Coordinates of C-alpha atoms and ligand atoms in Angstrom, one line a residue:
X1 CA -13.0 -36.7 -41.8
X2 CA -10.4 -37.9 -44.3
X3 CA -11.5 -40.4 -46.9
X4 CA -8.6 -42.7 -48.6
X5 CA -9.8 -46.3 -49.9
X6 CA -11.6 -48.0 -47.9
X7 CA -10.3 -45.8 -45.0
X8 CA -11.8 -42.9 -43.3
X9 CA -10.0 -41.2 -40.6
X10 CA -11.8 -39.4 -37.8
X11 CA -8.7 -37.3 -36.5
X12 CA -6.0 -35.8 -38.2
X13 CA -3.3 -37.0 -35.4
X14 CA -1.9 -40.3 -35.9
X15 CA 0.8 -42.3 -33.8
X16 CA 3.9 -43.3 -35.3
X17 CA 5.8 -46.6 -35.3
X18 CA 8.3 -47.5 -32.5
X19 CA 9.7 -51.0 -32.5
X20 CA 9.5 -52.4 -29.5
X21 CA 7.3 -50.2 -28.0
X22 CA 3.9 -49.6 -30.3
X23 CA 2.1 -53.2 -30.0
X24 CA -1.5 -53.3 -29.8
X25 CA -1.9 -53.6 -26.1
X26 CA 0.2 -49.9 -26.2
X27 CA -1.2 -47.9 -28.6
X28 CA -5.4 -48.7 -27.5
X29 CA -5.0 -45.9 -24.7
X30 CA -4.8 -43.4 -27.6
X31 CA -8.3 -43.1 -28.0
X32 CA -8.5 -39.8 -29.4
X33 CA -6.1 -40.6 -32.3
X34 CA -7.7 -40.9 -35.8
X35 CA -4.7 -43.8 -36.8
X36 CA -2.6 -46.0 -34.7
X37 CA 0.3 -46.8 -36.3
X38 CA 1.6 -50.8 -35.0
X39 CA 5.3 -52.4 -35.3
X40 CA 7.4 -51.8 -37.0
X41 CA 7.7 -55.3 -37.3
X42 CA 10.1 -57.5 -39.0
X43 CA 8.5 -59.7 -41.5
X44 CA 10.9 -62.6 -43.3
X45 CA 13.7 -64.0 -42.2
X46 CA 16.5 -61.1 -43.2
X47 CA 14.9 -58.9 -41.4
X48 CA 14.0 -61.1 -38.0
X49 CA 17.8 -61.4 -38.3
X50 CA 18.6 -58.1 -38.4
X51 CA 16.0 -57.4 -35.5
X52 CA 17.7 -59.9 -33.1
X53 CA 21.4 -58.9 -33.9
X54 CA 20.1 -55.1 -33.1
X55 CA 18.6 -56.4 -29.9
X56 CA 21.7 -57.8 -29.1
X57 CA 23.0 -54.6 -28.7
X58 CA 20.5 -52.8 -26.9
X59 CA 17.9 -51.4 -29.1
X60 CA 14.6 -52.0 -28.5
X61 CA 12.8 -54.5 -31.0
X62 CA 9.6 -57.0 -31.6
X63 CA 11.3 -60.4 -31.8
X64 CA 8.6 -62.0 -33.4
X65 CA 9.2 -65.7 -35.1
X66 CA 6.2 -65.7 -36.1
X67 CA 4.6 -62.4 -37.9
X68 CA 2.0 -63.2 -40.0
X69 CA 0.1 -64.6 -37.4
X70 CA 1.6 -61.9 -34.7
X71 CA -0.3 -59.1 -37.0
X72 CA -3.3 -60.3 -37.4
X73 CA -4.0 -61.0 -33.8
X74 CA -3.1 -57.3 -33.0
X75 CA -5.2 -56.2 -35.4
X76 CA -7.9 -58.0 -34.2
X77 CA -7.2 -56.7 -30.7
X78 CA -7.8 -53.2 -32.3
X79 CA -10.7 -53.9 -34.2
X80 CA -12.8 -51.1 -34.7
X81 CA -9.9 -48.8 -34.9
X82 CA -8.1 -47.7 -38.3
X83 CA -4.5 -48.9 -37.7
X84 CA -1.3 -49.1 -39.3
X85 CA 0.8 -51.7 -39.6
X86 CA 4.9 -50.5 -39.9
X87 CA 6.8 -53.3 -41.8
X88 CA 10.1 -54.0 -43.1
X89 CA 11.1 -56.7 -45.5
X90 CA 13.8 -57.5 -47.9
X91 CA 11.8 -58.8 -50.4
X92 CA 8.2 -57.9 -51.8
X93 CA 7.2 -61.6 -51.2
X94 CA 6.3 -61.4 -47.7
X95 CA 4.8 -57.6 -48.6
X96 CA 2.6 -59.3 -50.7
X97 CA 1.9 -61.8 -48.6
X98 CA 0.5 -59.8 -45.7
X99 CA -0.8 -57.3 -47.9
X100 CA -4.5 -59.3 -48.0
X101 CA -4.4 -59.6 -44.2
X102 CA -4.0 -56.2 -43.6
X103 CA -6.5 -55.0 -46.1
X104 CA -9.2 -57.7 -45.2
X105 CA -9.2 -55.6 -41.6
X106 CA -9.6 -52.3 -43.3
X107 CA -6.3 -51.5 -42.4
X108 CA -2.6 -49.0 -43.5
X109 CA 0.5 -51.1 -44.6
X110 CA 2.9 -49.3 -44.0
X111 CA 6.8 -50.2 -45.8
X112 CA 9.3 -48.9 -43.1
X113 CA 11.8 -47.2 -45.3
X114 CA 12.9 -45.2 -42.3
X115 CA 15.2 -47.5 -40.6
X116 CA 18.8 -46.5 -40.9
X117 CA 20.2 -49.2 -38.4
X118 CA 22.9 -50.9 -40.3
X119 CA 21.6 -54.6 -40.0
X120 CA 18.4 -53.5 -41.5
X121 CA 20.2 -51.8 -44.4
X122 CA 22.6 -54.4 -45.3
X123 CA 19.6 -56.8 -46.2
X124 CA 18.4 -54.0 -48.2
X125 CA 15.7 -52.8 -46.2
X126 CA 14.3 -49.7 -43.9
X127 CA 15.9 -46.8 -45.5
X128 CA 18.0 -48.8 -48.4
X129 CA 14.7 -48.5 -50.4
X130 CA 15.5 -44.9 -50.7
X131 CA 18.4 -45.5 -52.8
X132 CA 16.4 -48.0 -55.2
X133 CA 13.9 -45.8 -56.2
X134 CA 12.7 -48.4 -59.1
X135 CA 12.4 -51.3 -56.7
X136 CA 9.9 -49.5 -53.9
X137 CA 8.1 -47.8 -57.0
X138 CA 7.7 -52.0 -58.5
X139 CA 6.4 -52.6 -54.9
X140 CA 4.1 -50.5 -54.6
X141 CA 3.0 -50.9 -57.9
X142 CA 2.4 -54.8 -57.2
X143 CA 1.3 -54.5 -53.6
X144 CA -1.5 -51.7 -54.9
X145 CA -3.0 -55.1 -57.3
X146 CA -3.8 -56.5 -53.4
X147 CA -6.2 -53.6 -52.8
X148 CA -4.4 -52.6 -49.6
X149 CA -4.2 -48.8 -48.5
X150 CA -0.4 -48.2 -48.3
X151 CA 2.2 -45.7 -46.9
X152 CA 5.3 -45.5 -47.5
X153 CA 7.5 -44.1 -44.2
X154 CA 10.8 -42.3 -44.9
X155 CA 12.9 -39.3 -43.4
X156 CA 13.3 -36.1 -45.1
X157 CA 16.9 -35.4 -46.8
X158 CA 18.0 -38.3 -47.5
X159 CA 17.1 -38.8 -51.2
X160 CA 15.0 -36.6 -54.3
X161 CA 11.6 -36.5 -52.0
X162 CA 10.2 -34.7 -54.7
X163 CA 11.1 -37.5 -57.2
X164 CA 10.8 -39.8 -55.8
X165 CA 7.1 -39.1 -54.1
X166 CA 5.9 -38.2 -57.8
X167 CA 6.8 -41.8 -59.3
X168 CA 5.5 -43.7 -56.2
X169 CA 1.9 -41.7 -56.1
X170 CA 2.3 -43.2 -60.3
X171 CA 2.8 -46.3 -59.1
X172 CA -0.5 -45.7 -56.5
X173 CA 1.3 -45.4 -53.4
X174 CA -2.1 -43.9 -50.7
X175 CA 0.1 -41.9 -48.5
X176 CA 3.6 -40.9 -47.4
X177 CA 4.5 -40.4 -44.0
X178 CA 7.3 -37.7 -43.5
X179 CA 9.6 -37.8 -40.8
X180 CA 11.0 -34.1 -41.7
X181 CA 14.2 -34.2 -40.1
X182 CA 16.5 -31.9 -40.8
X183 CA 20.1 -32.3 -43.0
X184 CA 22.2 -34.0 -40.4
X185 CA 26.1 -33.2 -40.0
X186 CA 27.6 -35.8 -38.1
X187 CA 26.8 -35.7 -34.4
X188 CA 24.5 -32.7 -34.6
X189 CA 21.0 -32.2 -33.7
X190 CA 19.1 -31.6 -37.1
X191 CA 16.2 -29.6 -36.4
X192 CA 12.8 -30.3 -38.3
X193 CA 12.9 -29.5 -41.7
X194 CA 9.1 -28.2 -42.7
X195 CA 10.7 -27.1 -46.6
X196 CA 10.5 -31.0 -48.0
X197 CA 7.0 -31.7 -47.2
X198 CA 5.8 -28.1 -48.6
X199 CA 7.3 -29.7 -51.7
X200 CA 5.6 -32.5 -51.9
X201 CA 2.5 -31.2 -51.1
X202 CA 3.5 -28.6 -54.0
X203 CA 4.4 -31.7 -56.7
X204 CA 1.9 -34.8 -55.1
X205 CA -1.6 -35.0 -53.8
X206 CA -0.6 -37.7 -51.8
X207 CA -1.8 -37.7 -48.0
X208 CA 1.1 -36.7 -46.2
X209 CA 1.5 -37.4 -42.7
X210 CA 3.9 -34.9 -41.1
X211 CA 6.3 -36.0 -38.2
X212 CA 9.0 -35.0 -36.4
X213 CA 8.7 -32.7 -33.5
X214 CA 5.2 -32.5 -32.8
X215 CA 4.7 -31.9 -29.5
X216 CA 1.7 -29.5 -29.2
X217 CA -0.3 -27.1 -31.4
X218 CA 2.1 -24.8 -32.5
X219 CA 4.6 -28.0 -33.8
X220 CA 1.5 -29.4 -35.4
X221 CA 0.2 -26.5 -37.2
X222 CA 3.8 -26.2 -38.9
X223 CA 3.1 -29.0 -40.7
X224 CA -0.5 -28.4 -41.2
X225 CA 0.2 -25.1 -43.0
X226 CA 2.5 -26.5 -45.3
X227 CA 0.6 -29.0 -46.5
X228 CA 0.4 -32.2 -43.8
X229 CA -2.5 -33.9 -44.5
X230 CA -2.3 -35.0 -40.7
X231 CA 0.5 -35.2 -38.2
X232 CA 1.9 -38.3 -36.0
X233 CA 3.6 -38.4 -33.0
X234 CA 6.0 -41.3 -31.8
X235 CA 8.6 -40.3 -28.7
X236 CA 5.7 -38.4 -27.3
X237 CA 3.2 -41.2 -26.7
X238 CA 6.3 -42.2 -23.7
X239 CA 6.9 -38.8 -22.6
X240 CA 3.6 -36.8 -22.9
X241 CA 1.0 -39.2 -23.8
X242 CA -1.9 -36.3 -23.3
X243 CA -0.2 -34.6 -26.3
X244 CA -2.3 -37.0 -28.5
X245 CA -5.9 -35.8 -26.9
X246 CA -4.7 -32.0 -26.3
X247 CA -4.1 -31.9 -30.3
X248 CA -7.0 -34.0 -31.3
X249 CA -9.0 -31.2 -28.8
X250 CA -7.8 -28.1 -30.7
X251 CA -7.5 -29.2 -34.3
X252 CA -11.5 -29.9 -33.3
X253 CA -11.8 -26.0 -32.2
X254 CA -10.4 -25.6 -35.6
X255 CA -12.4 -27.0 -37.8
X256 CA -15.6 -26.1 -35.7
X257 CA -14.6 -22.0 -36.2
X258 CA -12.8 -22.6 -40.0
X259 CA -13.9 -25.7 -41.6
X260 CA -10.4 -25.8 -42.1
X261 CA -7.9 -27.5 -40.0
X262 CA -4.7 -26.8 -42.5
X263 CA -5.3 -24.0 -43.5
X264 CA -1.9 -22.8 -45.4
X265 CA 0.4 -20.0 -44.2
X266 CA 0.7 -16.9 -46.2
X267 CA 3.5 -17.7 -49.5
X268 CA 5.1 -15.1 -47.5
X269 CA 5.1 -17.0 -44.6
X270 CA 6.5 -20.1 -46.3
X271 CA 3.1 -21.8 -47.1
X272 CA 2.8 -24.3 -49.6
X273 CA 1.0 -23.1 -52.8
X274 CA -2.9 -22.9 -51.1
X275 CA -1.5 -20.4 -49.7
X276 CA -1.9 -18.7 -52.6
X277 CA -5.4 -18.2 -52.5
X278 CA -4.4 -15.6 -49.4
X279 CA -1.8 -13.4 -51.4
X280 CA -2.2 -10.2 -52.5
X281 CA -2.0 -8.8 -56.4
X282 CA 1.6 -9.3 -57.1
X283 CA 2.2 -5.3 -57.1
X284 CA 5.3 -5.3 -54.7
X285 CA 8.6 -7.3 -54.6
X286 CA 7.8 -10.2 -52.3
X287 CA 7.9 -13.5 -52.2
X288 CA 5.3 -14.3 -54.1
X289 CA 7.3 -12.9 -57.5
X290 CA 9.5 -15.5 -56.7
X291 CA 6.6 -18.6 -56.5
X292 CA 5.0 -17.2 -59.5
X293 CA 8.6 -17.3 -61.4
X294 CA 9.1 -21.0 -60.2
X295 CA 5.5 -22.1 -61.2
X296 CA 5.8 -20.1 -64.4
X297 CA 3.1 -17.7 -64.2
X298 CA 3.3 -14.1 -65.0
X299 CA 1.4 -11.9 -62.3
X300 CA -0.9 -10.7 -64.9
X301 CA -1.8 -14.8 -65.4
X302 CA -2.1 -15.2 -61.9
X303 CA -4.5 -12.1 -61.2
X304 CA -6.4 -13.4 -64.4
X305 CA -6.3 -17.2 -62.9
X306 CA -7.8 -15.9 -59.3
X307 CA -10.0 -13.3 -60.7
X308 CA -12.2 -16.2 -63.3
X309 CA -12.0 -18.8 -60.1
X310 CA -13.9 -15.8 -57.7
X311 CA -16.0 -15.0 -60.4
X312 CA -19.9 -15.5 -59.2
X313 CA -19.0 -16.5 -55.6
X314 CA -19.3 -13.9 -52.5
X315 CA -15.2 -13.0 -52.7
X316 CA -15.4 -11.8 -56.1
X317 CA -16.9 -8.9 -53.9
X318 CA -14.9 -6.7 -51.7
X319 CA -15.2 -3.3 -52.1
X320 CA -13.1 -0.9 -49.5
X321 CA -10.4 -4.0 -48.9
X322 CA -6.9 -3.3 -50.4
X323 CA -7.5 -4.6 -53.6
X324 CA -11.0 -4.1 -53.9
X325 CA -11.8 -7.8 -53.8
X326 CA -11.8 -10.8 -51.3
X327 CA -9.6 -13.2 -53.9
X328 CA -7.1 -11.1 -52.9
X329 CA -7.5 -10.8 -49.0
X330 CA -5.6 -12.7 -46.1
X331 CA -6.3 -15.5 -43.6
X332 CA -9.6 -15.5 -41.7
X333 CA -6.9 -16.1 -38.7
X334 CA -5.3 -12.6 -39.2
X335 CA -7.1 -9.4 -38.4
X336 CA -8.1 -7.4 -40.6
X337 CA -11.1 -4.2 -39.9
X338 CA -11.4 -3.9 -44.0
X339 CA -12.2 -7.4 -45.0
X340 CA -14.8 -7.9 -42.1
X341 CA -16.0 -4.9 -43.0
X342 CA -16.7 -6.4 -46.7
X343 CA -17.5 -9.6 -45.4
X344 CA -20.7 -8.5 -43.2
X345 CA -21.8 -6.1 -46.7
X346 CA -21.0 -9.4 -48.4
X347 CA -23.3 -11.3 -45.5
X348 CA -21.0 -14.0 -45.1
X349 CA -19.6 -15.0 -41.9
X350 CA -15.5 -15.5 -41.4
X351 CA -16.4 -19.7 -41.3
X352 CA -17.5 -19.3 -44.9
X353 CA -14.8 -16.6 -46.2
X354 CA -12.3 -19.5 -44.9
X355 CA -14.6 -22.0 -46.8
X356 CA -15.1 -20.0 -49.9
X357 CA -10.6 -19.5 -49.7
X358 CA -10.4 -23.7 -49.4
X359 CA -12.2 -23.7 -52.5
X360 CA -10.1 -21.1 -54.3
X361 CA -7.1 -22.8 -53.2
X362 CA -8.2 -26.5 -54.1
X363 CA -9.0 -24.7 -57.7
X364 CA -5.7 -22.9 -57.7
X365 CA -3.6 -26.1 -57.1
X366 CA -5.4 -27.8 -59.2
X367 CA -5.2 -25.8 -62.0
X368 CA -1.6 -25.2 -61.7
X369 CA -0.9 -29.3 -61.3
X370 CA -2.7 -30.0 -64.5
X371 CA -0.1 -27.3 -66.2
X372 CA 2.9 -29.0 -65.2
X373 CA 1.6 -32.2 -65.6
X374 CA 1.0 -30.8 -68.9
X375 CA 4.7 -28.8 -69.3
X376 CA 6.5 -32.3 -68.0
X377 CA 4.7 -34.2 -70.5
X378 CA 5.7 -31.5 -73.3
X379 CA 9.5 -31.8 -72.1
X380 CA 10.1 -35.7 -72.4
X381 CA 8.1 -35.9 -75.8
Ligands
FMN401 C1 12.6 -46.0 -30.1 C2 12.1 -45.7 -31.4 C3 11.8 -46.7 -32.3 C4 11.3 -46.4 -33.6 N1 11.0 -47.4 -34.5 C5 10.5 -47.1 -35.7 C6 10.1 -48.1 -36.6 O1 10.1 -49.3 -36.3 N2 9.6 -47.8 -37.8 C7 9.5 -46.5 -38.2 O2 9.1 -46.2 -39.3 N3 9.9 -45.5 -37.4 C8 10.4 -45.8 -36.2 N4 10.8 -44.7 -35.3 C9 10.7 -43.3 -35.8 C10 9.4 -42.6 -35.2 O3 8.3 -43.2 -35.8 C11 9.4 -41.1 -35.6 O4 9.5 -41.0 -37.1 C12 10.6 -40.3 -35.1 O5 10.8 -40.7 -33.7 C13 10.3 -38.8 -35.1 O6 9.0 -38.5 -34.6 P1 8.9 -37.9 -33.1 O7 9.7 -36.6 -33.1 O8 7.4 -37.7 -32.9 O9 9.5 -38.9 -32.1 C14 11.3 -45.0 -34.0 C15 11.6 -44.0 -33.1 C16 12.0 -44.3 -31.8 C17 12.3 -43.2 -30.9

């Protein structure tokens, strides 16, 4: 269950906005999904424009004249559901505007800042925001007064993520939804890039939403173990629409044998920094020298830092594993004959290892976030 305002989210797998397509008559079949994502719609007259000159040549769009009133009728058709609504203006006035509606039925607004059809960016909106950084961070900032729960969709690679995520979660901004796509030459397929959400899960702790290329387990768990909050799925819901209920089935399995349905990767496996509550002593070149010389901690800080956060609890134990303590052992996922061996002297079971590592890592991050909130704060003095 994820908590954020007055929302709480039953599944981890959300759909994602396609124009034309995800109206609330579409998206009800997707029972099993925790968020329905509607629109995205167009929402003053800029925009409406810029929808109907895109229609004109072929892509799929909501021509609505009317979207105020367009909204809140879907969302009433999906009452009882948590949905989001996928907008794009030109202005904060009609943001502001619908804000209220959206929040008085408990639901996401959503500022489409993904759209790169030309129409839509030469009024300034989908993904022009990205390149006015202080003008979505004043949005967000005023559209927060309203109360609503807001995201913020954008693709991956196109601006500072990193930055960029830090001032809007300043300004208040709920969650960002990450279409990870890949660094695109022209005309070539960009695969999904997983290395700009692990950042902002590193620098934020905004939800994230992960999407872009989940299409079954494997797909979502990338993004779960570098720090997706949840995942979304849009071109699926056409082609595969059992994807939704086949994830929302496993990631269930998951949390019934873990407690833990993103859990990190190893740091040597390219997991964001949970991950390392899962890493060894720093005693070898690996890749963890390298995350503890980009966070700035020596390896004699970081044993000290794990060893005081085990101290009292069950993994403070751990005598016959590598190190001769659990802080320092690896994933309840991966085998390993030594730490089970200390887990059943410990008498804990592999569910609460996994539970006692989310804690460890929740402590870890949060220790090391409150130092370079601290370090950032130090530098612009
Ligand atoms: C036909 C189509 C329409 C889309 N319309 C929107 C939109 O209105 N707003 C938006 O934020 N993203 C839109 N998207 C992007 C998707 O939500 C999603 O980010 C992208 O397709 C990658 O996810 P996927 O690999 O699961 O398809 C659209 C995608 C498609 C294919």
């Amino acid at each position: 269950m994820i908590a954020q305002g007055y929302l709480t989210i039953s599944c981890p797998v959300a759909t994602s906005a396609m124009s034309g397509i995800t109206d609330a008559s579409f998206v009800k079949r997707f029972e099993d999904a925790g968020l329905v994502t509607i629109g995205g719609y167009s929402i003053d007259e800029p925009t409406i424009e810029a929808s109907r000159r895109m229609s004109e040549r072929g892509r799929r769009e909501f021509l609505i004249d009317e979207p105020f009133e367009h909204i809140e009728q879907e969302l009433e058709q999906l009452s009882g559901r948590t949905v989001a609504v996928n907008v794009r203006a030109s202005s904060l006035t009609p943001l502001m505007e619908l804000a209220p509606i959206i929040a008085e039925h408990r639901g996401v607004l959503e500022i489409d800042a993904h759209c790169r059809q030309p129409e839509m960016m030469e009024v300034g909106a989908g993904q022009a925001l990205l390149h006015q950084p202080h003008r979505l961070v004043e949005w967000v900032r005023r559209l927060k007064e309203t109360g609503v729960v807001l995201s913020l969709k954008m693709r991956t690679n196109i601006t500072n993520e990193v930055a960029l995520a830090r001032a809007l979660e300043g300004a208040g901004l709920d969650m960002l939804h990450l279409d990870c796509m890949g660094a695109q030459r022209r005309g070539e397929y960009a695969p999904t890039d997983h290395r700009p959400l692990r950042a902002v899960r590193n620098a934020t702790s905004l939800l994230i939403i992960g999407n872009n290329g989940v299409r079954d387990y494997e797909s979502a768990k990338k993004m779960f173990s570098k720090g997706a909050d949840m995942v979304s799925v849009a071109r699926p819901l056409v082609e595969n629409p059992e994807v939704v209920g086949a994830l929302s089935r496993t990631l269930k399995k998951m949390e019934a044998a873990y407690g833990w349905y993103n859990m990190p990767s190893h740091i040597c496996a390219g997991g964001d920094l949970r991950g390392l509550a899962f890493c060894c002593a720093p005693v070898k070149n690996c890749p963890l020298q390298s995350v503890l010389k980009q966070i700035g901690l020596s390896p004699a800080e970081f044993m000290r830092l794990k060893e005081s956060l085990v101290a009292g609890t069950p993994l403070e134990q751990g005598e016959g594993t590598c190190f001769g303590s659990l802080a320092y052992c690896c994933k309840p996922t991966r085998a390993c004959p030594y730490r089970d061996a200390a887990l059943a002297r410990a008498g804990i079971s592999l569910k609460q290892y996994a539970q006692y590592k989310r804690k460890l890592a929740q402590d870890i991050v949060h220790v090391l976030k409150r130092r370079s909130a601290r370090q950032r704060v130090s530098k612009h003095r």
